[in-house]
């Protein structure tokens, strides 16, 4: 289907099938180019208006020439949502892949799914004005104090930090409120022993300062059923934050935040989707008597595991499958109103300590059950920017940015490989022990965006960002007590344990990059705007380390073209936003499987696809027919394809199907992107109506549909068929919202779907999947308070 057909199909459908998300509120505006007055200090917006900070200034959504979906924090919490990934239910162009240990967001079909520690995501995440780039980390483990989430589609690296070539998830948490004491919270309990408790207290400190303290705890059992001797720990999440807002004068504002997160346990684990056939391991069967041919099938079948797309039973042998991470963050924002302009400084620090272990062989055999990944990392950033106040011929935002990140990571992969019984103390590794990565990044940037208000209706936009990236990478391999090199051990008949240790591998990269933006915006009326923009996005270079070898990864760039319309109709009872886009990526940083590594066992590393293209149409709408009732929804049509990009052949692929290149490999040119659905739609309804003088009833429901897509390029065994998810909440509370009681259901129809599908390691034709927690119905209840 062509884009024009998609557009025609859209306009032939009902407005109720269009998309947006619910209302959003904002903080005090710093400036605006709108002819209307902006919201006052209360942070409220006129009825029907949505306020965002997508361009580092407070503006009405309809005035921002960027495709944006806004998700209201309170609205999504009411459905029983507990984590950031749950916002995908109300953002059609946003998807989340829960690959074990490597969570990945994608916007318009593009994300970065890499096991490398130094590869940053094409989808940025910013929390309270600060970009978070720590590896394998999603910065919010709760939606407790989230005010709104803005999903900015298309490259956003010009104004928001670095490396956001696909889009940005910008999260705004609630600020302390001056002069008011208040408390709010939510206690939630649901099936699979889910318990969640969170509370927020706002404390006035005199007339010009306030503190806001929040904290909470989450617990739930894993949704995967374990058979065999292993262990899957339940999920435990702790979080807390303290925020201090001080406005010593009417011109100066100081805002400090400290937060802490602690996550442990396994929400869901991988299971076997399809059994394979012959044993592919290069170790001759005579050398591994404790893991005979077809041991994956035999051991799992003996434990009652039935492979299927809905299989939720896993048989693992490790007693130490784990996920643990602790993160501490601190930031200080200072803003000074100098009259014609405002100067803002944002200083931020965050560290992360993480450790995980996965059973790789998918059996209770200790064949390859040690896959320990540990990391200690931190990031430090400083941004200084200026922006004009009021509105004149020229509106501008400009600044300087410094970023530093350091990552120490260790990976140990080992097992008996069937050579020894599980009780043996000795373990074998594909390499000489533990791989160690020391990875440092420094980035310097200067940026500016200008808006020329040529007339009351016509505006031109121009901006650029220069970035300098400096990367220092050192990879070493160190021997570990009790761990032998597999090849050395077998080739020497068990006489030698460790081969020659390689010298430290040093690989440094420096690069200069340029991001740019140009556009035109025309106001048909005070509440109707058209726009067209061109954006060049840039994502810096990297070093990919795998199996003791370093590989250079080139910078990623994108040329993005977008046209759109933003309309508020029927006295702002209807908001309609439409966008069409074409994104051309070059040297896209992508995960590849290199079968030559690890002595022929292979390993994942990151490389560059030559090109890829995404194009499509998005439409979103909000309808507010009466007070206390709103209906919102969205539809995204997406067409994606790879350019020249050689990847490993999938199981069963023939030469006639393209598997004719060395490796063996095939050229993926013309095939759709991994994880990209042609169609995604969403619909949400909110009802809040009085049922007497003191009480009211509220109903909150949402529905999302994704059409089929691949989890591996052109591999038919990794197709996830289209599916729908429905969540609903009904509750009762007092008119003033001081107390509310509700019941909720997530995944009402108990629809199974996979969050990841990938080939197994030790059985040809075997496929493994992860059925996420949200693939299972959860019913629960909640009590909320606010005073």
XYZ file of C-alpha atoms in Angstrom:
787
model
C 0.000 0.000 0.000
C 1.393 3.400 -0.880
C 1.451 6.371 1.441
C -1.218 8.108 -0.626
C -3.508 5.107 -0.267
C -2.892 5.151 3.456
C -3.830 8.822 3.582
C -6.978 8.127 1.627
C -7.855 5.238 3.910
C -7.389 7.448 6.926
C -9.574 10.287 5.690
C -12.245 7.788 4.793
C -12.460 6.582 8.380
C -14.117 8.064 11.415
C -12.474 10.813 13.421
C -12.971 8.582 16.435
C -10.256 6.274 15.094
C -7.701 9.038 15.099
C -5.021 9.424 17.709
C -3.723 11.486 20.487
C -3.508 11.101 24.136
C -5.091 12.769 27.058
C -4.803 16.251 28.501
C -1.506 17.431 29.935
C -0.566 20.162 32.352
C 2.631 22.074 32.592
C 4.817 24.210 34.749
C 5.032 27.963 34.646
C 5.863 29.103 31.100
C 9.127 30.843 30.430
C 8.133 32.414 27.140
C 5.811 32.063 24.185
C 5.342 33.218 20.641
C 1.588 32.659 20.787
C -0.630 35.707 20.398
C -2.816 34.354 23.212
C -1.838 34.464 26.871
C -0.199 31.342 28.191
C -1.379 29.546 31.332
C -0.762 31.355 34.597
C 1.436 30.226 37.464
C -1.062 27.597 38.520
C 0.140 25.447 35.633
C -3.384 25.000 34.309
C -4.275 25.437 30.650
C -7.479 26.741 29.105
C -10.063 24.036 28.547
C -9.084 21.925 25.550
C -5.485 23.170 25.325
C -2.490 20.875 25.707
C 0.765 22.449 26.838
C 4.230 20.983 26.130
C 7.910 21.895 26.459
C 9.118 20.078 23.353
C 11.212 23.059 22.201
C 12.680 23.899 25.626
C 9.999 26.555 26.128
C 6.384 26.340 27.219
C 4.011 26.333 24.219
C 0.631 25.075 23.189
C 0.861 21.725 21.395
C -0.769 23.101 18.254
C 1.984 25.734 17.918
C 4.877 23.262 17.964
C 5.944 22.055 14.483
C 6.808 18.576 15.748
C 4.723 15.408 15.796
C 4.094 14.816 19.512
C 1.959 12.438 21.544
C 1.263 13.504 25.130
C 0.400 10.916 27.772
C -1.078 12.209 31.022
C 0.504 10.591 34.087
C -2.674 10.346 36.177
C -4.675 8.884 33.303
C -2.183 6.087 32.612
C -1.724 5.291 36.323
C -5.463 4.748 36.697
C -5.273 1.758 34.312
C -2.916 -0.053 36.700
C 0.200 0.822 34.670
C 3.397 0.545 36.699
C 6.330 1.372 34.402
C 7.425 3.610 31.546
C 6.974 0.936 28.877
C 3.206 0.978 29.585
C 2.832 4.339 27.817
C 3.050 2.507 24.472
C -0.627 1.655 24.980
C -1.465 5.298 24.208
C 1.301 6.219 21.762
C 0.767 4.383 18.441
C 4.177 5.265 16.963
C 6.061 4.096 20.069
C 6.978 0.462 20.714
C 8.957 -1.323 23.400
C 10.909 -4.569 23.058
C 11.634 -6.320 26.347
C 14.708 -8.217 25.148
C 16.229 -9.807 28.285
C 18.763 -7.371 29.709
C 18.458 -4.930 26.801
C 15.200 -2.927 26.971
C 14.607 -1.027 23.769
C 12.187 1.700 22.685
C 11.477 2.337 18.998
C 9.732 5.311 17.370
C 8.378 5.047 13.836
C 9.913 1.577 13.636
C 13.440 2.684 14.537
C 15.270 1.787 17.741
C 18.688 0.502 18.757
C 18.739 -3.065 20.020
C 22.372 -3.696 20.933
C 24.126 -5.742 23.604
C 27.136 -3.403 23.410
C 27.564 -1.150 26.410
C 28.847 1.819 24.427
C 26.021 2.024 21.863
C 23.461 4.682 22.715
C 19.851 4.396 21.665
C 18.392 6.179 18.653
C 15.404 6.931 20.931
C 16.468 9.292 23.693
C 14.953 9.440 27.164
C 14.961 12.729 29.080
C 13.702 13.111 32.642
C 13.097 16.647 33.898
C 15.265 18.217 31.180
C 18.164 15.714 31.454
C 19.025 13.066 28.861
C 19.693 9.617 30.367
C 22.065 7.446 28.312
C 23.353 4.846 30.795
C 23.547 1.379 29.180
C 20.682 -1.133 29.405
C 18.709 1.161 31.678
C 15.224 2.628 31.713
C 15.347 5.553 34.178
C 11.887 5.288 35.777
C 10.809 2.149 37.618
C 7.517 3.785 38.602
C 5.010 6.292 37.248
C 4.332 7.528 40.778
C 5.010 11.264 40.389
C 4.954 11.566 36.595
C 2.951 14.575 35.428
C 3.122 13.894 31.701
C 5.160 12.116 29.039
C 5.818 13.742 25.671
C 6.746 11.363 22.847
C 8.539 13.482 20.229
C 8.719 11.693 16.896
C 11.616 12.196 14.503
C 15.190 13.393 15.257
C 15.408 15.620 18.358
C 19.160 15.907 18.903
C 19.320 19.629 18.152
C 17.792 20.781 21.451
C 17.812 17.618 23.581
C 21.313 16.455 24.346
C 22.680 13.994 21.828
C 22.077 10.998 19.614
C 18.284 11.079 19.304
C 17.983 10.172 15.621
C 14.589 8.438 15.896
C 12.821 10.458 18.572
C 12.656 11.359 22.234
C 10.625 10.349 25.273
C 10.549 13.461 27.461
C 9.222 12.884 30.986
C 8.122 15.680 33.290
C 7.623 14.857 36.953
C 5.612 17.119 39.252
C 7.438 20.105 40.741
C 7.076 21.235 44.346
C 4.172 23.648 44.798
C 4.918 26.891 46.634
C 2.797 27.868 49.613
C 0.805 24.660 49.846
C 0.889 21.537 51.991
C -0.417 18.417 50.313
C -0.163 14.675 50.100
C -1.175 12.108 47.526
C -0.621 8.435 46.952
C -1.819 5.158 45.582
C -1.965 1.616 46.930
C -2.567 -1.061 44.334
C -2.889 -4.849 44.538
C -3.425 -7.301 41.733
C -3.129 -10.887 40.576
C 0.252 -12.665 40.528
C 0.790 -11.169 43.978
C 1.303 -7.660 42.662
C 1.556 -5.002 45.364
C 2.380 -1.364 44.759
C 2.456 1.486 47.259
C 3.567 5.039 46.588
C 3.165 8.355 48.374
C 4.006 11.999 47.717
C 4.188 14.857 50.227
C 4.486 18.550 49.323
C 5.918 20.725 52.116
C 5.982 24.552 51.981
C 9.202 26.088 53.319
C 8.200 29.664 53.838
C 6.677 31.766 51.067
C 9.249 31.169 48.343
C 10.410 27.577 48.779
C 8.885 24.118 48.861
C 9.977 20.503 49.061
C 8.356 17.482 47.428
C 9.179 13.992 48.689
C 8.017 10.797 47.020
C 8.717 7.127 47.533
C 7.313 3.721 46.961
C 7.657 -0.021 46.579
C 6.538 -2.586 44.006
C 6.414 -6.373 44.214
C 5.122 -8.991 41.843
C 5.817 -12.602 40.942
C 7.306 -13.459 37.578
C 4.736 -14.295 34.935
C 6.868 -17.220 33.673
C 6.248 -20.697 35.116
C 9.511 -22.370 36.131
C 10.096 -26.142 35.859
C 13.382 -27.725 36.845
C 15.933 -26.761 39.483
C 16.497 -23.092 38.664
C 15.180 -19.968 40.345
C 13.398 -16.847 39.094
C 13.202 -14.207 41.782
C 10.088 -12.001 42.040
C 10.306 -8.368 41.031
C 11.086 -5.866 43.776
C 11.398 -2.165 43.025
C 12.169 0.602 45.515
C 12.270 4.256 44.603
C 12.454 7.616 46.288
C 13.072 11.231 45.391
C 13.398 14.588 47.078
C 12.873 17.868 45.204
C 13.545 21.369 46.428
C 12.256 24.470 44.638
C 13.492 27.852 45.824
C 12.569 31.159 44.228
C 14.483 33.778 46.259
C 13.361 36.550 43.891
C 10.755 36.867 41.198
C 13.558 36.473 38.634
C 15.646 33.597 40.012
C 14.502 29.985 40.380
C 16.607 27.125 41.772
C 15.388 23.545 41.480
C 17.267 20.526 42.906
C 16.366 16.840 42.597
C 17.871 13.736 44.187
C 16.467 10.288 43.423
C 17.293 6.635 44.045
C 16.094 3.419 42.363
C 16.660 -0.218 43.284
C 15.381 -2.965 40.996
C 15.725 -6.718 41.370
C 14.047 -9.855 40.124
C 12.747 -11.126 36.816
C 9.412 -9.903 35.459
C 9.336 -12.500 32.667
C 11.829 -14.999 31.269
C 12.436 -16.657 27.934
C 10.650 -19.862 26.935
C 10.914 -22.200 23.945
C 8.628 -21.247 21.089
C 9.730 -23.977 18.680
C 11.927 -27.050 19.164
C 14.761 -27.607 16.706
C 16.390 -30.678 15.323
C 20.045 -31.620 15.172
C 22.504 -30.411 17.786
C 24.598 -27.599 16.243
C 27.378 -27.334 18.810
C 30.842 -27.831 17.302
C 31.895 -30.032 20.241
C 31.855 -33.708 19.138
C 29.360 -35.801 21.073
C 32.137 -38.106 22.291
C 33.660 -35.206 24.225
C 30.437 -34.212 25.957
C 28.795 -37.279 27.460
C 26.685 -35.182 29.854
C 24.885 -33.399 27.020
C 24.009 -35.930 24.302
C 22.641 -34.935 20.873
C 19.235 -33.268 20.996
C 19.636 -32.613 24.724
C 17.558 -29.425 24.468
C 14.496 -31.289 23.194
C 14.971 -34.320 25.403
C 15.467 -32.509 28.702
C 12.632 -30.045 28.135
C 10.187 -32.714 26.982
C 10.973 -34.775 30.071
C 9.918 -31.821 32.219
C 6.652 -31.303 30.341
C 7.671 -28.268 28.294
C 5.555 -28.031 25.130
C 7.014 -25.565 22.654
C 4.472 -23.139 21.190
C 3.842 -19.398 20.702
C 1.919 -19.456 23.994
C 4.372 -21.613 25.969
C 4.967 -20.034 29.352
C 7.075 -22.798 30.937
C 10.843 -22.637 31.078
C 13.396 -25.209 32.211
C 16.651 -23.686 33.395
C 19.542 -25.141 35.345
C 21.119 -22.075 36.828
C 20.313 -21.292 40.444
C 21.414 -17.698 39.931
C 19.266 -16.174 37.188
C 19.085 -12.587 38.295
C 18.598 -8.935 37.468
C 19.790 -6.339 39.959
C 20.408 -2.639 39.488
C 20.827 0.429 41.676
C 20.842 3.989 40.410
C 21.374 7.344 42.103
C 20.757 10.668 40.385
C 21.136 14.326 41.295
C 20.574 17.516 39.353
C 20.430 21.256 39.865
C 18.562 23.615 37.541
C 18.965 27.354 37.836
C 16.886 29.787 35.795
C 17.297 33.559 35.775
C 14.896 35.960 34.079
C 17.084 38.788 32.795
C 14.211 40.703 31.219
C 14.600 40.222 27.474
C 15.957 36.720 27.928
C 16.093 33.808 30.355
C 19.331 32.001 31.209
C 19.059 28.371 32.294
C 21.729 26.054 33.663
C 21.155 22.321 34.179
C 23.827 20.254 35.938
C 23.157 16.540 36.352
C 24.856 13.363 37.545
C 23.658 9.766 37.561
C 25.327 6.462 38.301
C 24.263 2.885 37.777
C 25.405 -0.444 39.179
C 23.890 -3.426 37.413
C 24.331 -7.181 37.402
C 22.482 -9.892 35.489
C 22.853 -13.580 34.764
C 20.928 -15.525 32.112
C 20.764 -19.243 31.432
C 21.692 -19.428 27.745
C 21.049 -23.104 26.944
C 17.324 -23.185 27.889
C 17.646 -26.513 29.722
C 18.277 -27.757 33.274
C 21.660 -28.962 31.956
C 24.516 -26.695 33.007
C 25.727 -26.658 29.399
C 25.980 -22.858 29.135
C 24.234 -21.492 32.208
C 26.632 -18.712 33.202
C 26.160 -15.460 31.321
C 27.044 -12.823 33.897
C 27.021 -9.196 32.816
C 28.000 -6.564 35.358
C 28.552 -2.853 34.901
C 29.424 0.226 36.913
C 28.723 3.432 35.030
C 28.046 7.111 35.504
C 27.166 10.137 33.412
C 27.750 13.832 34.047
C 26.187 16.587 31.964
C 26.150 20.367 31.974
C 23.904 22.472 29.784
C 23.760 26.259 29.601
C 21.154 27.849 27.391
C 19.460 31.180 26.755
C 16.057 31.914 25.271
C 14.135 35.077 24.635
C 11.136 36.170 26.666
C 7.939 37.390 25.121
C 7.415 37.419 21.379
C 8.922 39.557 18.675
C 10.349 39.205 15.213
C 12.901 36.641 16.415
C 12.459 33.858 18.974
C 15.567 31.904 19.852
C 16.995 29.181 22.035
C 20.772 28.669 22.075
C 23.272 26.969 24.326
C 26.348 24.928 25.111
C 26.406 21.305 26.234
C 29.006 19.046 27.832
C 28.556 15.343 28.485
C 30.810 12.733 30.030
C 30.085 9.055 30.536
C 32.250 6.236 31.832
C 31.386 2.538 31.785
C 33.240 -0.346 33.415
C 31.676 -3.649 32.385
C 32.514 -7.302 32.852
C 31.091 -10.313 30.988
C 31.683 -13.934 31.916
C 30.180 -16.721 29.817
C 30.766 -20.311 30.866
C 29.269 -23.749 31.407
C 30.105 -27.441 31.447
C 29.396 -27.722 27.668
C 28.439 -31.300 28.483
C 32.076 -32.217 29.069
C 31.602 -32.329 32.850
C 28.634 -33.165 35.062
C 26.737 -30.227 36.492
C 28.267 -30.856 39.921
C 31.816 -30.254 38.652
C 33.497 -27.126 39.966
C 35.317 -26.451 36.701
C 33.577 -24.435 33.983
C 34.503 -23.880 30.331
C 34.373 -20.551 28.518
C 34.482 -19.684 24.788
C 37.364 -17.328 25.611
C 40.099 -17.239 28.234
C 37.840 -16.090 31.037
C 36.235 -12.723 31.716
C 35.908 -9.925 29.157
C 36.408 -6.446 30.597
C 35.352 -3.209 28.952
C 36.520 0.254 29.950
C 34.545 2.741 27.892
C 34.680 6.510 28.173
C 32.817 9.162 26.194
C 33.166 12.927 26.119
C 30.869 15.078 24.037
C 30.904 18.838 23.463
C 28.190 20.722 21.594
C 26.924 24.165 20.707
C 23.412 24.691 19.378
C 20.875 27.307 18.369
C 17.332 27.336 17.014
C 15.818 30.511 15.575
C 12.203 31.237 14.727
C 11.520 34.233 12.474
C 7.985 35.613 12.925
C 7.634 37.160 9.481
C 3.950 37.941 9.929
C 1.277 37.055 12.478
C 0.647 33.897 10.441
C 3.987 32.943 8.893
C 7.072 31.667 10.726
C 10.402 30.316 9.505
C 12.582 27.981 11.577
C 16.339 27.458 11.291
C 18.763 25.783 13.656
C 21.938 23.775 13.972
C 24.045 21.842 16.438
C 27.753 21.065 16.219
C 28.914 18.044 18.222
C 32.377 16.750 19.014
C 32.562 13.155 20.332
C 35.687 11.610 21.847
C 35.683 7.910 22.755
C 38.297 5.907 24.636
C 37.811 2.141 24.728
C 39.981 -0.584 26.240
C 39.068 -4.266 26.083
C 40.894 -6.936 28.083
C 40.409 -10.597 28.874
C 41.439 -11.895 32.302
C 41.632 -15.428 33.631
C 39.084 -16.438 36.279
C 39.688 -19.150 38.887
C 37.819 -22.314 37.980
C 37.190 -21.233 34.374
C 39.012 -22.840 31.404
C 39.135 -21.917 27.762
C 36.970 -24.428 25.915
C 39.149 -24.735 22.786
C 42.422 -24.884 24.718
C 41.075 -27.501 27.111
C 39.728 -29.822 24.400
C 42.612 -29.443 21.950
C 45.140 -30.237 24.688
C 43.214 -33.267 25.889
C 42.523 -31.539 29.183
C 46.196 -30.824 29.837
C 45.967 -27.041 29.553
C 43.314 -24.649 30.828
C 44.074 -21.167 29.521
C 45.599 -20.116 26.231
C 47.680 -17.036 25.625
C 45.955 -13.952 26.998
C 45.634 -11.209 24.423
C 47.185 -7.823 25.094
C 44.803 -5.025 26.060
C 42.979 -3.844 22.975
C 42.796 -0.059 22.799
C 40.432 1.535 20.291
C 39.798 5.272 20.337
C 37.393 7.210 18.138
C 36.919 10.929 17.558
C 34.275 12.441 15.312
C 32.597 15.726 14.490
C 28.906 15.785 13.682
C 26.302 18.315 12.635
C 22.573 18.328 13.279
C 20.276 20.838 11.593
C 16.663 21.860 11.315
C 14.776 24.104 8.898
C 11.062 24.614 8.487
C 8.068 26.774 7.798
C 4.898 27.166 9.837
C 1.714 28.871 8.682
C -1.308 29.676 10.843
C -4.595 29.261 8.990
C -6.330 30.609 12.098
C -5.445 31.173 15.776
C -6.125 27.483 16.422
C -5.018 25.910 13.116
C -1.421 25.519 11.944
C 0.357 23.874 9.024
C 4.071 23.104 9.012
C 6.831 21.510 6.952
C 10.307 20.717 8.327
C 13.605 19.162 7.377
C 15.806 17.750 10.153
C 19.247 16.216 9.976
C 19.912 13.919 12.913
C 23.283 12.674 14.082
C 24.307 9.795 16.372
C 27.970 9.608 17.316
C 30.492 6.834 16.625
C 31.110 3.883 18.897
C 33.356 0.919 19.517
C 31.747 -2.511 19.562
C 33.522 -5.124 21.681
C 32.782 -8.824 21.379
C 34.815 -11.960 22.159
C 37.889 -9.881 22.985
C 37.839 -8.009 19.672
C 36.997 -4.341 19.067
C 35.076 -3.216 15.996
C 34.702 0.387 14.817
C 31.113 1.597 14.475
C 30.633 4.668 12.289
C 28.324 7.603 13.142
C 24.665 7.248 12.230
C 22.852 10.039 10.379
C 19.301 10.647 9.207
C 17.597 13.100 6.869
C 14.018 13.528 8.069
C 11.243 15.286 6.152
C 7.883 16.003 7.792
C 4.698 17.850 6.915
C 1.819 18.262 9.293
C -1.326 20.012 10.400
C -2.526 20.781 13.925
C -6.108 21.878 14.292
C -8.369 22.739 17.221
C -11.960 22.639 16.019
C -15.512 23.066 17.329
C -14.590 25.582 19.998
C -11.604 23.381 20.945
C -13.779 20.375 21.621
C -11.910 18.523 18.885
C -8.131 18.480 18.402
C -6.792 16.926 15.208
C -3.117 16.410 14.355
C -1.821 14.830 11.141
C 1.782 14.231 10.070
C 3.443 12.623 7.073
C 7.145 11.783 7.185
C 10.097 10.298 5.312
C 13.275 9.379 7.212
C 16.426 8.291 5.363
C 19.084 6.739 7.628
C 22.715 6.163 6.666
C 25.158 3.888 8.524
C 22.417 2.813 10.911
C 23.970 1.203 14.004
C 22.506 -2.294 14.158
C 23.013 -5.570 15.997
C 24.533 -8.402 13.932
C 25.475 -11.997 14.760
C 29.056 -12.778 13.788
C 29.460 -16.599 13.462
C 33.264 -16.330 13.276
C 33.665 -15.215 16.898
C 34.076 -17.314 20.064
C 35.834 -20.169 18.273
C 32.921 -20.743 15.915
C 30.182 -20.478 18.540
C 29.508 -16.942 17.336
C 28.623 -13.763 19.187
C 26.575 -10.614 18.781
C 28.278 -7.331 17.942
C 27.213 -3.969 16.538
C 27.915 -2.863 12.980
C 26.538 -0.439 10.396
C 23.726 -1.078 7.954
C 24.373 1.036 4.876
C 20.921 2.646 4.699
C 17.349 2.223 5.810
C 14.195 4.191 5.118
C 10.971 4.764 7.030
C 7.967 6.653 5.723
C 4.409 6.921 6.830
C 1.407 8.865 8.027
C 0.249 9.513 11.587
C -3.028 10.985 12.728
C -4.237 11.762 16.207
C -7.358 13.300 17.659
C -9.026 14.165 20.939
C -12.770 14.652 21.158
C -14.354 16.326 24.226
C -18.119 16.291 23.620
C -19.010 17.272 27.180
C -17.414 18.130 30.473
C -16.048 15.024 32.133
C -15.898 12.975 28.946
C -13.111 12.612 26.395
C -12.315 10.189 23.613
C -8.863 9.972 22.064
C -7.213 7.654 19.623
C -4.528 7.301 17.020
C -3.490 5.566 13.838
C -0.026 5.132 12.338
C 0.744 3.710 8.906
C 4.416 2.807 8.561
C 6.422 1.564 5.591
C 10.046 0.603 6.301
C 12.888 -1.085 4.439
C 16.582 -1.815 4.790
C 19.137 -0.796 2.190
C 22.229 -2.908 1.487
C 22.884 -4.774 4.724
C 24.434 -8.239 4.960
C 23.160 -10.335 7.865
C 23.425 -13.990 8.869
C 21.027 -16.354 7.108
C 18.102 -17.610 9.129
C 17.361 -21.292 9.687
C 16.077 -22.995 6.546
C 16.856 -20.079 4.231
C 17.904 -21.320 0.797
C 20.146 -19.843 -1.866
C 17.020 -19.109 -3.895
C 15.818 -17.045 -0.912
C 19.045 -15.039 -0.905
C 21.301 -17.111 1.374
C 24.194 -17.114 -1.099
C 26.759 -14.754 0.421
C 29.793 -15.705 2.559
C 29.091 -16.448 6.203
C 26.563 -17.701 5.126
C 24.677 -14.414 4.913
C 22.163 -12.566 2.755
C 21.467 -9.006 1.707
C 18.483 -7.606 3.634
C 17.824 -4.822 1.103
C 14.100 -4.250 0.657
C 12.979 -6.141 3.771
C 11.053 -4.346 6.548
C 12.722 -3.246 9.752
C 12.709 -5.547 12.741
C 9.836 -4.681 15.082
C 8.051 -2.407 12.611
C 4.296 -2.939 12.178
C 2.535 -1.554 9.112
C -0.427 -0.433 11.170
C -0.766 0.591 14.796
C -3.906 2.068 16.291
C -5.040 3.166 19.728
C -8.239 4.375 21.352
C -8.845 5.665 24.875
C -11.949 6.857 26.694
C -12.208 8.798 29.955
C -15.459 9.430 31.828
C -15.672 11.427 35.072
C -19.274 12.163 36.121
C -21.050 13.092 39.397
C -23.577 10.628 40.756
C -24.873 12.791 43.570
C -23.936 15.807 45.550
C -20.764 14.360 47.014
C -19.673 11.434 44.818
C -18.647 10.776 41.235
C -17.862 7.758 39.092
C -14.903 7.509 36.733
C -14.172 5.080 33.903
C -10.869 4.826 32.058
C -10.310 2.382 29.186
C -7.825 2.006 26.332
C -7.256 -0.308 23.353
C -4.206 -0.794 21.141
C -3.660 -2.865 18.012
C -0.403 -3.755 16.227
C -0.282 -5.566 12.900
C 2.219 -8.382 12.315
C 5.965 -7.746 12.304
C 9.326 -9.545 12.345
C 11.677 -9.924 15.313
C 14.538 -10.976 12.991
C 15.046 -9.819 9.415
C 12.872 -11.811 6.999
C 12.839 -14.849 9.311
C 9.326 -16.341 9.141
C 9.834 -18.116 12.472
C 10.121 -14.749 14.236
C 6.837 -13.277 12.998
C 4.618 -11.902 15.743
C 1.083 -11.914 14.424
C -1.108 -8.876 14.966
C -2.704 -8.503 18.380
C -4.835 -6.158 20.489
C -4.615 -5.216 24.158
C -7.450 -3.735 26.214
C -7.166 -2.183 29.690
C -10.052 -0.815 31.756
C -10.721 0.843 35.108
C -13.911 1.772 36.932
C -14.034 3.573 40.245
C -15.810 5.921 42.588
C -14.576 8.924 44.546
C -15.625 12.154 46.152
C -16.198 15.272 44.073
C -12.983 16.878 45.283
C -10.860 13.806 44.390
C -9.685 13.475 47.996
C -10.290 9.702 47.972
C -10.887 7.266 45.107
C -11.421 3.508 45.006
C -11.194 1.563 41.763
C -10.888 -1.861 40.210
C -8.856 -2.408 37.062
C -8.026 -5.073 34.532
C -4.993 -5.094 32.273
C -5.063 -7.236 29.127
C -8.775 -7.836 29.526
C -8.922 -10.653 26.963
C -5.735 -12.385 28.198
C -4.028 -12.050 24.817
C -0.638 -13.774 24.502
C 2.089 -12.068 22.508
C 5.879 -12.156 22.465
C 8.089 -9.233 23.463
C 11.059 -10.933 21.747
C 11.618 -13.939 19.459
C 15.124 -15.159 18.613
C 16.958 -18.342 17.534
C 18.088 -20.771 20.207
C 21.779 -21.416 20.685
C 22.137 -25.189 20.821
C 19.467 -26.727 18.631
C 19.194 -26.036 14.910
C 15.773 -24.580 14.147
C 14.940 -23.879 17.783
C 13.340 -20.500 18.588
C 13.025 -18.814 21.951
C 10.608 -16.100 23.040
C 9.772 -13.857 25.960
C 6.116 -13.520 26.909
C 6.055 -10.279 28.927
C 4.064 -9.671 32.070
C 1.554 -7.610 30.078
C 0.792 -10.685 27.927
C -1.221 -12.056 30.869
C -4.430 -10.702 32.345
C -4.095 -8.911 35.649
C -7.084 -7.944 37.787
C -6.662 -5.669 40.763
C -7.892 -2.832 42.889
C -6.508 0.498 44.020
C -7.066 3.208 46.597
C -5.866 6.767 45.935
C -5.851 9.843 48.108
C -5.104 13.507 47.611
C -5.363 16.393 50.069
